[in-house]
mmCIF file with all atom_site columns, C-alpha atoms in Angstrom:
data_model
loop_
_atom_site.group_PDB
_atom_site.id
_atom_site.type_symbol
_atom_site.label_atom_id
_atom_site.label_alt_id
_atom_site.label_comp_id
_atom_site.label_asym_id
_atom_site.label_entity_id
_atom_site.label_seq_id
_atom_site.pdbx_PDB_ins_code
_atom_site.Cartn_x
_atom_site.Cartn_y
_atom_site.Cartn_z
_atom_site.occupancy
_atom_site.B_iso_or_equiv
_atom_site.pdbx_formal_charge
_atom_site.auth_seq_id
_atom_site.auth_comp_id
_atom_site.auth_asym_id
_atom_site.auth_atom_id
_atom_site.pdbx_PDB_model_num
ATOM 1   C CA . MET A 1 1   ? -0.019  0.000  0.010   1.00 0.00 ? 1   MET A CA 1
ATOM 2   C CA . LYS A 1 2   ? 1.192   3.575  -0.830  1.00 0.00 ? 2   LYS A CA 1
ATOM 3   C CA . ASP A 1 3   ? 2.481   5.897  1.770   1.00 0.00 ? 3   ASP A CA 1
ATOM 4   C CA . LYS A 1 4   ? -0.332  8.358  2.630   1.00 0.00 ? 4   LYS A CA 1
ATOM 5   C CA . PRO A 1 5   ? 0.228   11.806 4.229   1.00 0.00 ? 5   PRO A CA 1
ATOM 6   C CA . ASN A 1 6   ? -0.433  11.759 7.955   1.00 0.00 ? 6   ASN A CA 1
ATOM 7   C CA . TYR A 1 7   ? -1.517  15.388 8.093   1.00 0.00 ? 7   TYR A CA 1
ATOM 8   C CA . TYR A 1 8   ? -5.004  16.579 8.638   1.00 0.00 ? 8   TYR A CA 1
ATOM 9   C CA . ALA A 1 9   ? -7.133  17.476 5.710   1.00 0.00 ? 9   ALA A CA 1
ATOM 10  C CA . ILE A 1 10  ? -8.906  20.850 5.901   1.00 0.00 ? 10  ILE A CA 1
ATOM 11  C CA . ILE A 1 11  ? -12.029 21.695 4.048   1.00 0.00 ? 11  ILE A CA 1
ATOM 12  C CA . PRO A 1 12  ? -13.130 25.294 4.843   1.00 0.00 ? 12  PRO A CA 1
ATOM 13  C CA . ALA A 1 13  ? -16.768 26.368 4.792   1.00 0.00 ? 13  ALA A CA 1
ATOM 14  C CA . ASN A 1 14  ? -16.583 28.217 1.515   1.00 0.00 ? 14  ASN A CA 1
ATOM 15  C CA . VAL A 1 15  ? -15.513 24.785 -0.102  1.00 0.00 ? 15  VAL A CA 1
ATOM 16  C CA . ARG A 1 16  ? -17.855 22.643 2.035   1.00 0.00 ? 16  ARG A CA 1
ATOM 17  C CA . TYR A 1 17  ? -20.977 24.689 1.097   1.00 0.00 ? 17  TYR A CA 1
ATOM 18  C CA . SER A 1 18  ? -20.038 25.344 -2.563  1.00 0.00 ? 18  SER A CA 1
ATOM 19  C CA . ASN A 1 19  ? -21.863 23.566 -5.419  1.00 0.00 ? 19  ASN A CA 1
ATOM 20  C CA . LEU A 1 20  ? -18.943 21.288 -6.024  1.00 0.00 ? 20  LEU A CA 1
ATOM 21  C CA . LYS A 1 21  ? -19.411 17.549 -6.261  1.00 0.00 ? 21  LYS A CA 1
ATOM 22  C CA . PRO A 1 22  ? -18.780 15.830 -2.921  1.00 0.00 ? 22  PRO A CA 1
ATOM 23  C CA . ASN A 1 23  ? -15.725 13.993 -4.258  1.00 0.00 ? 23  ASN A CA 1
ATOM 24  C CA . ALA A 1 24  ? -14.210 17.277 -5.558  1.00 0.00 ? 24  ALA A CA 1
ATOM 25  C CA . LYS A 1 25  ? -14.534 18.589 -1.963  1.00 0.00 ? 25  LYS A CA 1
ATOM 26  C CA . LEU A 1 26  ? -12.775 15.481 -0.694  1.00 0.00 ? 26  LEU A CA 1
ATOM 27  C CA . LEU A 1 27  ? -10.004 15.991 -3.301  1.00 0.00 ? 27  LEU A CA 1
ATOM 28  C CA . TYR A 1 28  ? -9.556  19.579 -2.057  1.00 0.00 ? 28  TYR A CA 1
ATOM 29  C CA . GLY A 1 29  ? -9.055  18.121 1.487   1.00 0.00 ? 29  GLY A CA 1
ATOM 30  C CA . GLU A 1 30  ? -6.465  15.711 0.093   1.00 0.00 ? 30  GLU A CA 1
ATOM 31  C CA . ILE A 1 31  ? -4.649  18.593 -1.604  1.00 0.00 ? 31  ILE A CA 1
ATOM 32  C CA . THR A 1 32  ? -4.613  20.453 1.745   1.00 0.00 ? 32  THR A CA 1
ATOM 33  C CA . ALA A 1 33  ? -3.105  17.428 3.458   1.00 0.00 ? 33  ALA A CA 1
ATOM 34  C CA . LEU A 1 34  ? -0.446  17.103 0.766   1.00 0.00 ? 34  LEU A CA 1
ATOM 35  C CA . SER A 1 35  ? 0.197   20.797 0.808   1.00 0.00 ? 35  SER A CA 1
ATOM 36  C CA . ASN A 1 36  ? 0.574   21.005 4.622   1.00 0.00 ? 36  ASN A CA 1
ATOM 37  C CA . LYS A 1 37  ? 4.428   20.795 4.508   1.00 0.00 ? 37  LYS A CA 1
ATOM 38  C CA . LEU A 1 38  ? 5.292   23.135 1.582   1.00 0.00 ? 38  LEU A CA 1
ATOM 39  C CA . GLY A 1 39  ? 2.048   24.982 0.953   1.00 0.00 ? 39  GLY A CA 1
ATOM 40  C CA . TYR A 1 40  ? 1.536   23.190 -2.370  1.00 0.00 ? 40  TYR A CA 1
ATOM 41  C CA . CYS A 1 41  ? 1.652   19.666 -3.816  1.00 0.00 ? 41  CYS A CA 1
ATOM 42  C CA . PHE A 1 42  ? 3.010   17.879 -6.891  1.00 0.00 ? 42  PHE A CA 1
ATOM 43  C CA . ALA A 1 43  ? 0.653   14.909 -6.955  1.00 0.00 ? 43  ALA A CA 1
ATOM 44  C CA . SER A 1 44  ? -0.372  13.719 -10.462 1.00 0.00 ? 44  SER A CA 1
ATOM 45  C CA . ASN A 1 45  ? -3.877  12.855 -11.733 1.00 0.00 ? 45  ASN A CA 1
ATOM 46  C CA . ALA A 1 46  ? -2.723  9.210  -11.747 1.00 0.00 ? 46  ALA A CA 1
ATOM 47  C CA . TYR A 1 47  ? -1.942  9.459  -7.997  1.00 0.00 ? 47  TYR A CA 1
ATOM 48  C CA . PHE A 1 48  ? -5.375  10.820 -7.126  1.00 0.00 ? 48  PHE A CA 1
ATOM 49  C CA . ALA A 1 49  ? -7.073  8.434  -9.523  1.00 0.00 ? 49  ALA A CA 1
ATOM 50  C CA . ASP A 1 50  ? -5.394  5.507  -7.765  1.00 0.00 ? 50  ASP A CA 1
ATOM 51  C CA . LEU A 1 51  ? -6.240  6.936  -4.349  1.00 0.00 ? 51  LEU A CA 1
ATOM 52  C CA . TYR A 1 52  ? -9.952  7.365  -5.031  1.00 0.00 ? 52  TYR A CA 1
ATOM 53  C CA . ASP A 1 53  ? -10.354 4.475  -7.477  1.00 0.00 ? 53  ASP A CA 1
ATOM 54  C CA . VAL A 1 54  ? -11.619 6.697  -10.347 1.00 0.00 ? 54  VAL A CA 1
ATOM 55  C CA . SER A 1 55  ? -10.320 7.597  -13.809 1.00 0.00 ? 55  SER A CA 1
ATOM 56  C CA . LYS A 1 56  ? -7.727  10.338 -14.449 1.00 0.00 ? 56  LYS A CA 1
ATOM 57  C CA . ASN A 1 57  ? -10.362 12.171 -16.476 1.00 0.00 ? 57  ASN A CA 1
ATOM 58  C CA . THR A 1 58  ? -12.603 12.356 -13.390 1.00 0.00 ? 58  THR A CA 1
ATOM 59  C CA . VAL A 1 59  ? -9.757  13.773 -11.357 1.00 0.00 ? 59  VAL A CA 1
ATOM 60  C CA . SER A 1 60  ? -9.128  16.245 -14.116 1.00 0.00 ? 60  SER A CA 1
ATOM 61  C CA . ARG A 1 61  ? -12.724 17.408 -13.997 1.00 0.00 ? 61  ARG A CA 1
ATOM 62  C CA . TRP A 1 62  ? -12.642 17.763 -10.154 1.00 0.00 ? 62  TRP A CA 1
ATOM 63  C CA . LEU A 1 63  ? -9.418  19.839 -10.379 1.00 0.00 ? 63  LEU A CA 1
ATOM 64  C CA . SER A 1 64  ? -10.887 21.968 -13.079 1.00 0.00 ? 64  SER A CA 1
ATOM 65  C CA . ASP A 1 65  ? -13.993 22.642 -10.990 1.00 0.00 ? 65  ASP A CA 1
ATOM 66  C CA . LEU A 1 66  ? -11.906 23.543 -7.978  1.00 0.00 ? 66  LEU A CA 1
ATOM 67  C CA . LYS A 1 67  ? -9.817  25.902 -10.118 1.00 0.00 ? 67  LYS A CA 1
ATOM 68  C CA . LYS A 1 68  ? -12.918 27.583 -11.772 1.00 0.00 ? 68  LYS A CA 1
ATOM 69  C CA . LEU A 1 69  ? -14.283 28.391 -8.332  1.00 0.00 ? 69  LEU A CA 1
ATOM 70  C CA . GLY A 1 70  ? -10.967 29.822 -7.308  1.00 0.00 ? 70  GLY A CA 1
ATOM 71  C CA . PHE A 1 71  ? -10.118 27.341 -4.515  1.00 0.00 ? 71  PHE A CA 1
ATOM 72  C CA . ILE A 1 72  ? -6.874  26.124 -6.150  1.00 0.00 ? 72  ILE A CA 1
ATOM 73  C CA . ASN A 1 73  ? -4.093  27.379 -8.504  1.00 0.00 ? 73  ASN A CA 1
ATOM 74  C CA . ILE A 1 74  ? -2.439  25.073 -10.979 1.00 0.00 ? 74  ILE A CA 1
ATOM 75  C CA . MET A 1 75  ? 0.917   26.019 -12.328 1.00 0.00 ? 75  MET A CA 1
ATOM 76  C CA . ILE A 1 76  ? 2.594   23.956 -15.034 1.00 0.00 ? 76  ILE A CA 1
ATOM 77  C CA . GLU A 1 77  ? 6.364   23.889 -15.714 1.00 0.00 ? 77  GLU A CA 1
ATOM 78  C CA . ARG A 1 78  ? 7.508   22.813 -19.228 1.00 0.00 ? 78  ARG A CA 1
ATOM 79  C CA . ASN A 1 79  ? 10.849  22.017 -20.664 1.00 0.00 ? 79  ASN A CA 1
ATOM 80  C CA . GLU A 1 80  ? 12.248  23.597 -23.935 1.00 0.00 ? 80  GLU A CA 1
ATOM 81  C CA . ASN A 1 81  ? 10.140  21.170 -25.931 1.00 0.00 ? 81  ASN A CA 1
ATOM 82  C CA . LYS A 1 82  ? 6.985   22.339 -24.147 1.00 0.00 ? 82  LYS A CA 1
ATOM 83  C CA . GLN A 1 83  ? 6.527   19.034 -22.526 1.00 0.00 ? 83  GLN A CA 1
ATOM 84  C CA . ILE A 1 84  ? 5.120   19.127 -18.963 1.00 0.00 ? 84  ILE A CA 1
ATOM 85  C CA . ILE A 1 85  ? 7.798   18.279 -16.480 1.00 0.00 ? 85  ILE A CA 1
ATOM 86  C CA . LYS A 1 86  ? 6.064   19.439 -13.194 1.00 0.00 ? 86  LYS A CA 1
ATOM 87  C CA . ARG A 1 87  ? 2.561   20.481 -12.057 1.00 0.00 ? 87  ARG A CA 1
ATOM 88  C CA . ILE A 1 88  ? 2.138   22.450 -8.868  1.00 0.00 ? 88  ILE A CA 1
ATOM 89  C CA . ILE A 1 89  ? -1.271  22.620 -7.171  1.00 0.00 ? 89  ILE A CA 1
ATOM 90  C CA . GLY A 1 90  ? -1.550  25.367 -4.572  1.00 0.00 ? 90  GLY A CA 1
ATOM 91  C CA . ILE A 1 91  ? -4.359  26.275 -2.173  1.00 0.00 ? 91  ILE A CA 1
ATOM 92  C CA . VAL A 1 92  ? -5.967  29.632 -2.651  1.00 0.00 ? 92  VAL A CA 1
ATOM 93  C CA . LYS A 1 93  ? -6.669  31.101 0.812   1.00 0.00 ? 93  LYS A CA 1
ATOM 94  C CA . LYS A 1 94  ? -9.964  33.108 0.516   1.00 0.00 ? 94  LYS A CA 1
ATOM 95  C CA . VAL A 1 95  ? -10.806 35.345 3.380   1.00 0.00 ? 95  VAL A CA 1
ATOM 96  C CA . ASP A 1 96  ? -14.063 37.099 2.966   1.00 0.00 ? 96  ASP A CA 1
ATOM 97  C CA . THR A 1 97  ? -13.726 40.201 5.131   1.00 0.00 ? 97  THR A CA 1
ATOM 98  C CA . SER A 1 98  ? -14.646 43.874 4.735   1.00 0.00 ? 98  SER A CA 1
ATOM 99  C CA . ILE A 1 99  ? -10.946 44.661 4.397   1.00 0.00 ? 99  ILE A CA 1
ATOM 100 C CA . ASN A 1 100 ? -10.775 42.500 1.177   1.00 0.00 ? 100 ASN A CA 1
ATOM 101 C CA . LYS A 1 101 ? -13.817 44.295 -0.204  1.00 0.00 ? 101 LYS A CA 1
ATOM 102 C CA . LYS A 1 102 ? -12.254 47.690 0.444   1.00 0.00 ? 102 LYS A CA 1
ATOM 103 C CA . ILE A 1 103 ? -9.128  46.618 -1.347  1.00 0.00 ? 103 ILE A CA 1
ATOM 104 C CA . LYS A 1 104 ? -11.098 45.542 -4.344  1.00 0.00 ? 104 LYS A CA 1
ATOM 105 C CA . VAL A 1 105 ? -12.850 48.950 -4.501  1.00 0.00 ? 105 VAL A CA 1
ATOM 106 C CA . ASN A 1 106 ? -9.535  50.779 -4.247  1.00 0.00 ? 106 ASN A CA 1
ATOM 107 C CA . SER A 1 107 ? -7.777  48.856 -7.083  1.00 0.00 ? 107 SER A CA 1
ATOM 108 C CA . THR A 1 108 ? -5.729  51.006 -9.412  1.00 0.00 ? 108 THR A CA 1
ATOM 109 C CA . ARG A 1 109 ? -4.952  50.747 -13.071 1.00 0.00 ? 109 ARG A CA 1
ATOM 110 C CA . ASN A 1 110 ? -1.674  49.045 -12.328 1.00 0.00 ? 110 ASN A CA 1
ATOM 111 C CA . ASN A 1 111 ? -3.429  46.378 -10.257 1.00 0.00 ? 111 ASN A CA 1
ATOM 112 C CA . THR A 1 112 ? -5.828  45.801 -13.173 1.00 0.00 ? 112 THR A CA 1
ATOM 113 C CA . THR A 1 113 ? -2.878  45.335 -15.517 1.00 0.00 ? 113 THR A CA 1
ATOM 114 C CA . SER A 1 114 ? -1.068  42.871 -13.226 1.00 0.00 ? 114 SER A CA 1
ATOM 115 C CA . ASN A 1 115 ? -4.351  41.050 -12.691 1.00 0.00 ? 115 ASN A CA 1
ATOM 116 C CA . ASN A 1 116 ? -4.864  40.725 -16.445 1.00 0.00 ? 116 ASN A CA 1
ATOM 117 C CA . ILE A 1 117 ? -1.271  39.386 -16.769 1.00 0.00 ? 117 ILE A CA 1
ATOM 118 C CA . SER A 1 118 ? -1.841  36.818 -14.087 1.00 0.00 ? 118 SER A CA 1
ATOM 119 C CA . ILE A 1 119 ? -5.338  35.918 -15.528 1.00 0.00 ? 119 ILE A CA 1
ATOM 120 C CA . LYS A 1 120 ? -3.624  35.518 -18.986 1.00 0.00 ? 120 LYS A CA 1
ATOM 121 C CA . GLU A 1 121 ? -0.820  33.354 -17.447 1.00 0.00 ? 121 GLU A CA 1
ATOM 122 C CA . LYS A 1 122 ? -3.458  31.172 -15.691 1.00 0.00 ? 122 LYS A CA 1
ATOM 123 C CA . PHE A 1 123 ? -5.475  30.929 -18.891 1.00 0.00 ? 123 PHE A CA 1
ATOM 124 C CA . GLU A 1 124 ? -2.459  29.947 -20.864 1.00 0.00 ? 124 GLU A CA 1
ATOM 125 C CA . ALA A 1 125 ? -1.339  27.331 -18.229 1.00 0.00 ? 125 ALA A CA 1
ATOM 126 C CA . GLU A 1 126 ? -4.758  25.731 -18.403 1.00 0.00 ? 126 GLU A CA 1
ATOM 127 C CA . VAL A 1 127 ? -4.951  25.791 -22.155 1.00 0.00 ? 127 VAL A CA 1
ATOM 128 C CA . ARG A 1 128 ? -1.483  24.181 -22.437 1.00 0.00 ? 128 ARG A CA 1
ATOM 129 C CA . SER A 1 129 ? -2.520  21.415 -20.060 1.00 0.00 ? 129 SER A CA 1
ATOM 130 C CA . PHE A 1 130 ? -4.592  19.957 -22.904 1.00 0.00 ? 130 PHE A CA 1
ATOM 131 C CA . ASP A 1 131 ? -3.019  17.595 -25.458 1.00 0.00 ? 131 ASP A CA 1
ATOM 132 C CA . TYR A 1 132 ? -3.188  19.485 -28.784 1.00 0.00 ? 132 TYR A CA 1
ATOM 133 C CA . PRO A 1 133 ? -0.524  20.610 -31.185 1.00 0.00 ? 133 PRO A CA 1
ATOM 134 C CA . ASP A 1 134 ? 1.439   23.640 -29.813 1.00 0.00 ? 134 ASP A CA 1
ATOM 135 C CA . ASP A 1 135 ? 0.820   25.801 -32.911 1.00 0.00 ? 135 ASP A CA 1
ATOM 136 C CA . MET A 1 136 ? -2.870  25.264 -32.413 1.00 0.00 ? 136 MET A CA 1
ATOM 137 C CA . LEU A 1 137 ? -2.790  26.119 -28.754 1.00 0.00 ? 137 LEU A CA 1
ATOM 138 C CA . ASP A 1 138 ? -0.691  29.268 -29.617 1.00 0.00 ? 138 ASP A CA 1
ATOM 139 C CA . ASP A 1 139 ? -3.289  30.459 -32.123 1.00 0.00 ? 139 ASP A CA 1
ATOM 140 C CA . PHE A 1 140 ? -6.055  29.688 -29.586 1.00 0.00 ? 140 PHE A CA 1
ATOM 141 C CA . ILE A 1 141 ? -4.371  31.665 -26.831 1.00 0.00 ? 141 ILE A CA 1
ATOM 142 C CA . ASN A 1 142 ? -3.500  34.630 -29.084 1.00 0.00 ? 142 ASN A CA 1
ATOM 143 C CA . TYR A 1 143 ? -7.092  34.825 -30.333 1.00 0.00 ? 143 TYR A CA 1
ATOM 144 C CA . TRP A 1 144 ? -8.805  34.531 -26.906 1.00 0.00 ? 144 TRP A CA 1
ATOM 145 C CA . CYS A 1 145 ? -6.355  36.820 -25.033 1.00 0.00 ? 145 CYS A CA 1
ATOM 146 C CA . GLU A 1 146 ? -6.898  39.819 -27.275 1.00 0.00 ? 146 GLU A CA 1
ATOM 147 C CA . GLY A 1 147 ? -8.065  42.952 -25.481 1.00 0.00 ? 147 GLY A CA 1
ATOM 148 C CA . LYS A 1 148 ? -6.816  45.619 -23.161 1.00 0.00 ? 148 LYS A CA 1
ATOM 149 C CA . LYS A 1 149 ? -9.223  45.988 -20.205 1.00 0.00 ? 149 LYS A CA 1
ATOM 150 C CA . LYS A 1 150 ? -10.836 42.625 -20.759 1.00 0.00 ? 150 LYS A CA 1
ATOM 151 C CA . MET A 1 151 ? -9.608  39.745 -22.832 1.00 0.00 ? 151 MET A CA 1
ATOM 152 C CA . ARG A 1 152 ? -11.912 38.190 -25.450 1.00 0.00 ? 152 ARG A CA 1
ATOM 153 C CA . PHE A 1 153 ? -12.563 35.077 -23.349 1.00 0.00 ? 153 PHE A CA 1
ATOM 154 C CA . GLN A 1 154 ? -13.578 37.228 -20.372 1.00 0.00 ? 154 GLN A CA 1
ATOM 155 C CA . LYS A 1 155 ? -16.233 38.897 -22.450 1.00 0.00 ? 155 LYS A CA 1
ATOM 156 C CA . GLN A 1 156 ? -18.058 35.605 -23.115 1.00 0.00 ? 156 GLN A CA 1
ATOM 157 C CA . SER A 1 157 ? -21.103 34.809 -20.918 1.00 0.00 ? 157 SER A CA 1
ATOM 158 C CA . THR A 1 158 ? -19.800 31.197 -20.644 1.00 0.00 ? 158 THR A CA 1
ATOM 159 C CA . PHE A 1 159 ? -16.311 29.889 -21.513 1.00 0.00 ? 159 PHE A CA 1
ATOM 160 C CA . GLU A 1 160 ? -15.307 26.333 -20.994 1.00 0.00 ? 160 GLU A CA 1
ATOM 161 C CA . ILE A 1 161 ? -11.744 25.905 -22.273 1.00 0.00 ? 161 ILE A CA 1
ATOM 162 C CA . LYS A 1 162 ? -12.082 22.192 -22.885 1.00 0.00 ? 162 LYS A CA 1
ATOM 163 C CA . LEU A 1 163 ? -15.141 22.615 -25.167 1.00 0.00 ? 163 LEU A CA 1
ATOM 164 C CA . ARG A 1 164 ? -13.765 25.633 -26.910 1.00 0.00 ? 164 ARG A CA 1
ATOM 165 C CA . LEU A 1 165 ? -10.599 23.632 -27.794 1.00 0.00 ? 165 LEU A CA 1
ATOM 166 C CA . VAL A 1 166 ? -12.598 20.782 -29.177 1.00 0.00 ? 166 VAL A CA 1
ATOM 167 C CA . ARG A 1 167 ? -14.525 23.189 -31.416 1.00 0.00 ? 167 ARG A CA 1
ATOM 168 C CA . TRP A 1 168 ? -11.332 25.111 -32.380 1.00 0.00 ? 168 TRP A CA 1
ATOM 169 C CA . SER A 1 169 ? -9.688  21.803 -33.382 1.00 0.00 ? 169 SER A CA 1
ATOM 170 C CA . LYS A 1 170 ? -12.693 20.816 -35.512 1.00 0.00 ? 170 LYS A CA 1
ATOM 171 C CA . ASN A 1 171 ? -12.778 24.241 -37.144 1.00 0.00 ? 171 ASN A CA 1
ATOM 172 C CA . GLN A 1 172 ? -9.102  24.209 -37.788 1.00 0.00 ? 172 GLN A CA 1
ATOM 173 C CA . LYS A 1 173 ? -9.507  20.969 -39.757 1.00 0.00 ? 173 LYS A CA 1
ATOM 174 C CA . GLN A 1 174 ? -12.140 22.673 -41.901 1.00 0.00 ? 174 GLN A CA 1
ATOM 175 C CA . TRP A 1 175 ? -10.029 25.764 -42.286 1.00 0.00 ? 175 TRP A CA 1
ATOM 176 C CA . ASN A 1 176 ? -7.095  23.750 -43.456 1.00 0.00 ? 176 ASN A CA 1
ATOM 177 C CA . LYS A 1 177 ? -8.923  21.795 -46.140 1.00 0.00 ? 177 LYS A CA 1
ATOM 178 C CA . PRO A 1 178 ? -7.755  22.464 -49.646 1.00 0.00 ? 178 PRO A CA 1
ATOM 179 C CA . LYS A 1 179 ? -10.157 24.862 -51.350 1.00 0.00 ? 179 LYS A CA 1
ATOM 180 C CA . THR A 1 180 ? -12.229 23.356 -54.151 1.00 0.00 ? 180 THR A CA 1
ATOM 181 C CA . MET A 1 181 ? -12.520 25.158 -57.440 1.00 0.00 ? 181 MET A CA 1
ATOM 182 C CA . SER A 1 182 ? -15.772 26.746 -58.505 1.00 0.00 ? 182 SER A CA 1
ATOM 183 C CA . LYS A 1 183 ? -17.302 25.656 -61.782 1.00 0.00 ? 183 LYS A CA 1
ATOM 184 C CA . LEU A 1 184 ? -16.285 28.944 -63.365 1.00 0.00 ? 184 LEU A CA 1
ATOM 185 C CA . ASP A 1 185 ? -12.678 28.638 -62.080 1.00 0.00 ? 185 ASP A CA 1
ATOM 186 C CA . ALA A 1 186 ? -12.617 24.969 -63.419 1.00 0.00 ? 186 ALA A CA 1
ATOM 187 C CA . GLN A 1 187 ? -13.840 26.096 -66.826 1.00 0.00 ? 187 GLN A CA 1
ATOM 188 C CA . ILE A 1 188 ? -11.280 28.900 -66.990 1.00 0.00 ? 188 ILE A CA 1
ATOM 189 C CA . ASN A 1 189 ? -8.489  26.544 -65.984 1.00 0.00 ? 189 ASN A CA 1
ATOM 190 C CA . ALA A 1 190 ? -9.641  24.007 -68.592 1.00 0.00 ? 190 ALA A CA 1
ATOM 191 C CA . TRP A 1 191 ? -9.714  26.778 -71.239 1.00 0.00 ? 191 TRP A CA 1
ATOM 192 C CA . GLN A 1 192 ? -6.161  27.981 -70.317 1.00 0.00 ? 192 GLN A CA 1
ATOM 193 C CA . GLU A 1 193 ? -4.837  24.287 -70.506 1.00 0.00 ? 193 GLU A CA 1
ATOM 194 C CA . ALA A 1 194 ? -6.510  23.906 -73.902 1.00 0.00 ? 194 ALA A CA 1
ATOM 195 C CA . LYS A 1 195 ? -5.044  27.241 -75.081 1.00 0.00 ? 195 LYS A CA 1
ATOM 196 C CA . LYS A 1 196 ? -1.567  25.940 -74.265 1.00 0.00 ? 196 LYS A CA 1
ATOM 197 C CA . LEU A 1 197 ? -2.124  22.906 -76.438 1.00 0.00 ? 197 LEU A CA 1
ATOM 198 C CA . ILE A 1 198 ? -3.034  25.006 -79.447 1.00 0.00 ? 198 ILE A CA 1
#
């Protein structure tokens, strides 16, 4: 049997009473236990899948849900070939006090710019966690991160990266198809070929 952390798991009220699936809440607790020593953990989806006897895709969905609600951060480190070499999962400590509300109201333009940069970095890290060609992911990121105050993806009423990437991939296949000639172009082409023979 694998070594399991002997730290306590912590599931705060904002996670417990969120609309997450129960197992995603349990996964959050496991991440807190693994993060107790360093403040973050390196566990893979395979580790969690084995621990909870579920598929890696299920773990990926739970992590995605936790990240969407802002309970965790996921940072991915890649080598020069853009292959994932390490994933770091960190706990986001949310404190809902009036002080935090005042800070949000008093944010400056510089804070907005740095927030946009970190939002873009998070967006890019999540996009690159999917298994698609790098050039396609670059095009996707460049398109959806356009904008000064708000990036294009932030202006959407709903935005699920996984679903958007699936559609982007299908559309790219259509965009890259060789163009067929119209009847008129085919006739002109045939006429020019016949002209050469004369």
